[in-house]
Short mmCIF file of C-alpha atoms in Angstrom, two decimals:
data_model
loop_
_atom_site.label_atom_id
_atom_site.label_comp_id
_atom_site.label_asym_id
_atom_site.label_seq_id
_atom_site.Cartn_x
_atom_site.Cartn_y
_atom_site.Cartn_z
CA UNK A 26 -56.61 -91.21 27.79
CA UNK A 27 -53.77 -92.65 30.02
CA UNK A 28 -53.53 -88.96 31.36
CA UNK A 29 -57.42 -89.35 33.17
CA UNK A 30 -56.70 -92.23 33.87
CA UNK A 31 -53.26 -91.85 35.82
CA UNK A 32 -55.58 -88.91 37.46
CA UNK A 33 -58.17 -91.20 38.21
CA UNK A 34 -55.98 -93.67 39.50
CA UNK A 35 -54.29 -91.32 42.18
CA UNK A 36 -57.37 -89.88 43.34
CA UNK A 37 -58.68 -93.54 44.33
CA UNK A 38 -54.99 -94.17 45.83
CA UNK A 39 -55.42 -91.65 48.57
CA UNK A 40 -56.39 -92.88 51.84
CA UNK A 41 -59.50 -90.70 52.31
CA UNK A 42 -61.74 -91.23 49.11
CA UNK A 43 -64.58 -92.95 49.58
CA UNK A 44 -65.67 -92.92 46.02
CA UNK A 45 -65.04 -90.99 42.64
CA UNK A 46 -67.81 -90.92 40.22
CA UNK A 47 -67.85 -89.16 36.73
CA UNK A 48 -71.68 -88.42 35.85
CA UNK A 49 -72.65 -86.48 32.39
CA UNK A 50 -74.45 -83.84 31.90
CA UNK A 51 -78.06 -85.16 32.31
CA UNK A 52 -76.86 -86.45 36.01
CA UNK A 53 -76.40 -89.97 34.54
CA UNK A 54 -73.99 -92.21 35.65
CA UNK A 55 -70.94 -92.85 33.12
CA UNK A 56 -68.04 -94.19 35.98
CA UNK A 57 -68.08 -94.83 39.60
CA UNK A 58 -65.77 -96.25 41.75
CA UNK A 59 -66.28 -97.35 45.48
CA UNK A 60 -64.48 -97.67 48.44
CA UNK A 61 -65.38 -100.61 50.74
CA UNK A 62 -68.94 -100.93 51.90
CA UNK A 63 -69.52 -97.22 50.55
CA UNK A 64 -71.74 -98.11 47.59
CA UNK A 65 -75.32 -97.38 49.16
CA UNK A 66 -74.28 -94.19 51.28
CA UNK A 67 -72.20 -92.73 48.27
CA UNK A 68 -75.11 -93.31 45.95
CA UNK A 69 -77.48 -91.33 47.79
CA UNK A 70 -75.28 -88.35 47.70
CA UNK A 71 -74.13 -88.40 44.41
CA UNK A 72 -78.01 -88.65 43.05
CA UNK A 73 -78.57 -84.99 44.68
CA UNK A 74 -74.88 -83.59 44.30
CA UNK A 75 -74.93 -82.83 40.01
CA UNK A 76 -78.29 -80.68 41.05
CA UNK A 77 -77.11 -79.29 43.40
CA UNK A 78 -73.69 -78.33 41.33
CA UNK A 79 -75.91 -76.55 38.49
CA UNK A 80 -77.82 -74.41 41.26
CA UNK A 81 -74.30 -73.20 42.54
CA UNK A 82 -73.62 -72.68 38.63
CA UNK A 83 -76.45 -70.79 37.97
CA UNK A 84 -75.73 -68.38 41.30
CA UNK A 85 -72.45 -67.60 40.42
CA UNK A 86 -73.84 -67.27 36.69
CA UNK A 87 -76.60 -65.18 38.49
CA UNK A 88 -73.88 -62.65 39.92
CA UNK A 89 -71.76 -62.30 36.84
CA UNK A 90 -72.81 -63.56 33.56
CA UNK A 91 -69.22 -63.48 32.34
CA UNK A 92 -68.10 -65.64 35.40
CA UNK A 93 -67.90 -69.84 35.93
CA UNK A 94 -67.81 -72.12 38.47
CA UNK A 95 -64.52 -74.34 37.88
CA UNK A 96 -64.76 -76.12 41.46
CA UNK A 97 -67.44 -76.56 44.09
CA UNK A 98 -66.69 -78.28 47.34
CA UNK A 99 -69.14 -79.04 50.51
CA UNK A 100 -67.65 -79.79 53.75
CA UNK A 101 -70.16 -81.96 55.46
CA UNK A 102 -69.76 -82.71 59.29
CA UNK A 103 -67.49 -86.12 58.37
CA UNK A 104 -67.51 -85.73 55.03
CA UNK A 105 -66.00 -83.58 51.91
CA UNK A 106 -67.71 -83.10 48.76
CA UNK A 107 -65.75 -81.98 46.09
CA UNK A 108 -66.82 -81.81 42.46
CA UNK A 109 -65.34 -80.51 39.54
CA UNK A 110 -67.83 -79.81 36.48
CA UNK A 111 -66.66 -79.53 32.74
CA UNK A 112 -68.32 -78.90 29.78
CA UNK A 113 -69.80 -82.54 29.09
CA UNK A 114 -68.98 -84.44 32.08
CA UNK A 115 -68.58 -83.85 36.07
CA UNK A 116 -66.41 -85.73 38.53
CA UNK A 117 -67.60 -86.11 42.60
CA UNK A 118 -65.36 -86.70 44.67
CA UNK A 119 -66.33 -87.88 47.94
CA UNK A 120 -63.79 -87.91 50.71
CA UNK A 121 -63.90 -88.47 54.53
CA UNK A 122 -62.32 -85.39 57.43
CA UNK A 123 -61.98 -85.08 60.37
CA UNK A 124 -61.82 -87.58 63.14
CA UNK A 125 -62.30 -90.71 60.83
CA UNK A 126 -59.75 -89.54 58.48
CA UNK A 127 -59.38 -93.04 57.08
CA UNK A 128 -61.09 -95.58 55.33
CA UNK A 129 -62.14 -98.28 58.31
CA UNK A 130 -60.16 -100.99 57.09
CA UNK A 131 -57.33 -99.28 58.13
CA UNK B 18 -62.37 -66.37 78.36
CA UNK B 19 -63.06 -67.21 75.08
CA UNK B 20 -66.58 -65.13 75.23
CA UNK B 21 -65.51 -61.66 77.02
CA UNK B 22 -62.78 -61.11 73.95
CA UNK B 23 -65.17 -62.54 70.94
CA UNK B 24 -65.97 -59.18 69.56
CA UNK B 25 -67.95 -59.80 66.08
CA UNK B 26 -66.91 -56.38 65.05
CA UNK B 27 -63.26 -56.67 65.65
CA UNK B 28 -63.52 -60.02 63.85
CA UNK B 29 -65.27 -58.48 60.64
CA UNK B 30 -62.41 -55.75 60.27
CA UNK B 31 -59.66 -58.38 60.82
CA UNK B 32 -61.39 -60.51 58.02
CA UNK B 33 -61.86 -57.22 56.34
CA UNK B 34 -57.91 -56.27 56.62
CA UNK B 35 -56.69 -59.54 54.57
CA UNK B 36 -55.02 -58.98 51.71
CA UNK B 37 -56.61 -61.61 49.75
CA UNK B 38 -60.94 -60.86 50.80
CA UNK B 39 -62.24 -58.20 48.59
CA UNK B 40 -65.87 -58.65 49.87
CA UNK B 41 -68.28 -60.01 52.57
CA UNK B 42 -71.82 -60.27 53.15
CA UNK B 43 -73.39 -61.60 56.50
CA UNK B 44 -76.97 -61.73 56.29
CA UNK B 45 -79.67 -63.65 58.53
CA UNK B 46 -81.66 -66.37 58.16
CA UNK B 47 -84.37 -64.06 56.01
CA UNK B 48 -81.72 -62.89 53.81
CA UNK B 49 -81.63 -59.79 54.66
CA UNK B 50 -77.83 -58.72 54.68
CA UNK B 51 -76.97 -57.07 57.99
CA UNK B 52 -73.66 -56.25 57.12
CA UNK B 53 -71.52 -55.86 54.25
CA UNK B 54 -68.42 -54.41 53.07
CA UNK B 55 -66.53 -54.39 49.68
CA UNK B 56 -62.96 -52.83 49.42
CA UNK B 57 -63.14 -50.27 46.79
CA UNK B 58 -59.72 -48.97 46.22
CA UNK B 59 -60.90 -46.10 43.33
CA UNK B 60 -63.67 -44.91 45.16
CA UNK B 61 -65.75 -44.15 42.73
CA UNK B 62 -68.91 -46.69 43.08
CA UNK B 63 -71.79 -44.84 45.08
CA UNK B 64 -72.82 -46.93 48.45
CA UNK B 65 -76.16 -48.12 47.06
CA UNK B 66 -74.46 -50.56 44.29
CA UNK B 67 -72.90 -52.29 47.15
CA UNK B 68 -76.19 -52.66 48.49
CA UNK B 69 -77.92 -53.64 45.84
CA UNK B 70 -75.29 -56.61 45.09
CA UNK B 71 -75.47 -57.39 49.15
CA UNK B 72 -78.86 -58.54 48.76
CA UNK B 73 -78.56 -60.13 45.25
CA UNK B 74 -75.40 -61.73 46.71
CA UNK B 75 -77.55 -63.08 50.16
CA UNK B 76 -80.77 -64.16 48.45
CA UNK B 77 -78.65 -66.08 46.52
CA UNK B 78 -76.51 -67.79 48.71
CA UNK B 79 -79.43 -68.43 51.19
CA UNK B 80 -81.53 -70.18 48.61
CA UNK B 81 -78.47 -72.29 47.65
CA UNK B 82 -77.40 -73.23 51.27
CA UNK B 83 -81.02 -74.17 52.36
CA UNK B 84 -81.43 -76.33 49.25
CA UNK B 85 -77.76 -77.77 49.82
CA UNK B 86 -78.58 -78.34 53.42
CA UNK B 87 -82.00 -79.84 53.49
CA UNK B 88 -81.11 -82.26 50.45
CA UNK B 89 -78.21 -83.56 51.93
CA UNK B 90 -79.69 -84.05 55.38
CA UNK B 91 -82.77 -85.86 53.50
CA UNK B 92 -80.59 -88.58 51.96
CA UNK B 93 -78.96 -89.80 55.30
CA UNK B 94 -81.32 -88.90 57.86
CA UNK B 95 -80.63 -92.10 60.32
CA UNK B 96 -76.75 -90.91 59.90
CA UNK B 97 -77.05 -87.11 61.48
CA UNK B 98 -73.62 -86.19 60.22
CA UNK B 99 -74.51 -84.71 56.82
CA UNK B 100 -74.92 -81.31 57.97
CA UNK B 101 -73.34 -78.72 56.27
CA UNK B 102 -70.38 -76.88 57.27
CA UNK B 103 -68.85 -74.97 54.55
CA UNK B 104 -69.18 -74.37 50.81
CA UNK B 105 -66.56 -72.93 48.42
CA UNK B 106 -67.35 -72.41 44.92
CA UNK B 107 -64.51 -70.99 42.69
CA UNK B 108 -65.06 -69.24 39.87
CA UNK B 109 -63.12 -68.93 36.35
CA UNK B 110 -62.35 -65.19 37.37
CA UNK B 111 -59.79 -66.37 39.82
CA UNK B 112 -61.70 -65.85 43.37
CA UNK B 113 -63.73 -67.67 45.50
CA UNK B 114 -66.88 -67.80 47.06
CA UNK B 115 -66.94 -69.00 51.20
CA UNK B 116 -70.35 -69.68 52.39
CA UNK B 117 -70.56 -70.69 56.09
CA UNK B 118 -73.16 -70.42 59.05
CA UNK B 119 -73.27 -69.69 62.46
CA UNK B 120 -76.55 -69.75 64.05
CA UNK B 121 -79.09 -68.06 62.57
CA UNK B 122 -76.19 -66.20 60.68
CA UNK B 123 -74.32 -66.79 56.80
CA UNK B 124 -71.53 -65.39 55.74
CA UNK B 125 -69.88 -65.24 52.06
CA UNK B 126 -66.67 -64.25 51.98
CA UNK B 127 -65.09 -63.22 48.24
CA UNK B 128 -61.87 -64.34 48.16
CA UNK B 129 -59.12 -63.63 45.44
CA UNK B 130 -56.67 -66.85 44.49
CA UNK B 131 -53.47 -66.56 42.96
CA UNK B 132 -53.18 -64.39 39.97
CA UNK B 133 -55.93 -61.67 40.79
CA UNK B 134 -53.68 -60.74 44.07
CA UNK B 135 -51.40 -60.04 42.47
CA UNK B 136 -53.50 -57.91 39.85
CA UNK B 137 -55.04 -56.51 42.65
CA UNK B 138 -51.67 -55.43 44.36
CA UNK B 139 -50.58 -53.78 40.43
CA UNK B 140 -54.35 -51.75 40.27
CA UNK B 141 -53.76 -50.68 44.26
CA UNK B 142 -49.64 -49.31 43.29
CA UNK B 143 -51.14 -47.81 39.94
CA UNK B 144 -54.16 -45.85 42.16
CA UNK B 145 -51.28 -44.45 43.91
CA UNK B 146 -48.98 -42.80 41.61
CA UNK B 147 -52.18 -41.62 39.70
CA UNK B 148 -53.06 -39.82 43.38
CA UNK B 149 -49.32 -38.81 44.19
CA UNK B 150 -49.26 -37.35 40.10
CA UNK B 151 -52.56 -35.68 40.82
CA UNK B 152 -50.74 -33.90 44.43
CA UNK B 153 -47.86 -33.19 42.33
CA UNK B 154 -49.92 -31.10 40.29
CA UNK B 155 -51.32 -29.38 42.94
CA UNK B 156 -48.37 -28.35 44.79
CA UNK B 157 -47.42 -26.68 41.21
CA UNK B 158 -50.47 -24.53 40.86
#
């Protein structure tokens, strides 16, 4: 348990996550975790980003019935999407590129 | 300048020369692949299954992009910076999937990670001592 959580804990440390969220597998919300002022623009995202995760599941599935997706990142225009789905639960990571690299209270 | 030496050609077979891309598909904005190209180190698949998984592979990957794309634009219209540049999917069987558009043109790149390289580089050293065993043989006879 201390394991995820160490995980968890040095994912949020890093400079450019805006927020970490771990969602089952209905879409439904089991942790989140925010960076400053982040909440309403993050939540929009992550509402769309589990559906979007099982389409990319299903094309890869689609291609090779024997094959998986194990990782599944976006790169938006000032944004990263990254999300890793398991077996019961999936965890979005959202992170900013590019110019503002940082979080703005830097 | 940039635009007298961009040669999309050239680019395709330097992509195409990698080590690590076994496959690519650029299709257009229909779907329709325009070009493709697999390696195939045995030689033994006809031309038409490449085809046929070119336009599996595109009407795939343009369903998923638009979705990807117009959903993520929806959700922050007033920002304008959701657009989508790239997606990578990787897959259990050690490779990965580039998606990225230009225009009105995708490309998906197949890339291998890690370990199948390097399985890769033992199938492409066993295809050639089977050939050099097979000229052996016929420098015998």
């Amino acid at each position: 348990m201390s394991e995820i959580q160490d995980i968890q804990t040095r994912i949020r440390s890093h400079t450019s996550v805006q927020c970490l969220v771990v969602v089952n597998n209905e879409g439904k919300l089991v942790q989140s975790f925010y960076g400053q002022d982040r909440k309403e623009e993050c939540d929009q995202i992550i509402k769309t980003v589990p559906q979007l995760c099982f389409k990319a599941r299903s094309t890869v599935r689609d291609l090779d019935p024997t094959n998986d997706l194990i990782f599944f990142r976006i790169k938006l225009k000032s944004k990263e999407i990254l999300v890793a789905p398991d077996k019961d639960f999936m965890l979005i990571v959202v992170q900013n590129c590019g110019k503002n690299d940082r979080r703005d209270d830097e | 300048m940039m635009q007298d030496t961009y040669n999309p050609d050239e680019l395709l077979k330097g992509l195409a020369a990698q080590e690590s891309i076994e496959a690519y598909v650029v299709f257009n904005n229909d779907g329709v692949p325009l070009k493709y190209f697999k390696k195939n180190p045995t030689g033994d698949k006809t031309k038409d299954q490449t085809q046929e998984k070119a336009v599996h592979q595109s009407a795939l990957f343009q369903d998923l992009w638009n979705v990807a794309s117009k959903v993520l634009k929806q959700e922050q219209r007033f920002q304008g910076e959701n657009e989508v540049e790239c997606m990578r999917l990787r897959t259990k069987h050690s490779f990965e999937y580039i998606v990225t558009q230009s225009g009105d043109f995708t490309i998906v790149v197949k890339q291998l990670c890690g370990k199948a390289i390097e399985e890769y580089r033992i199938l492409l050293e066993e295809i050639a001592k089977i050939q050099a065993e097979a000229e052996d043989e016929k420098k015998k006879k």
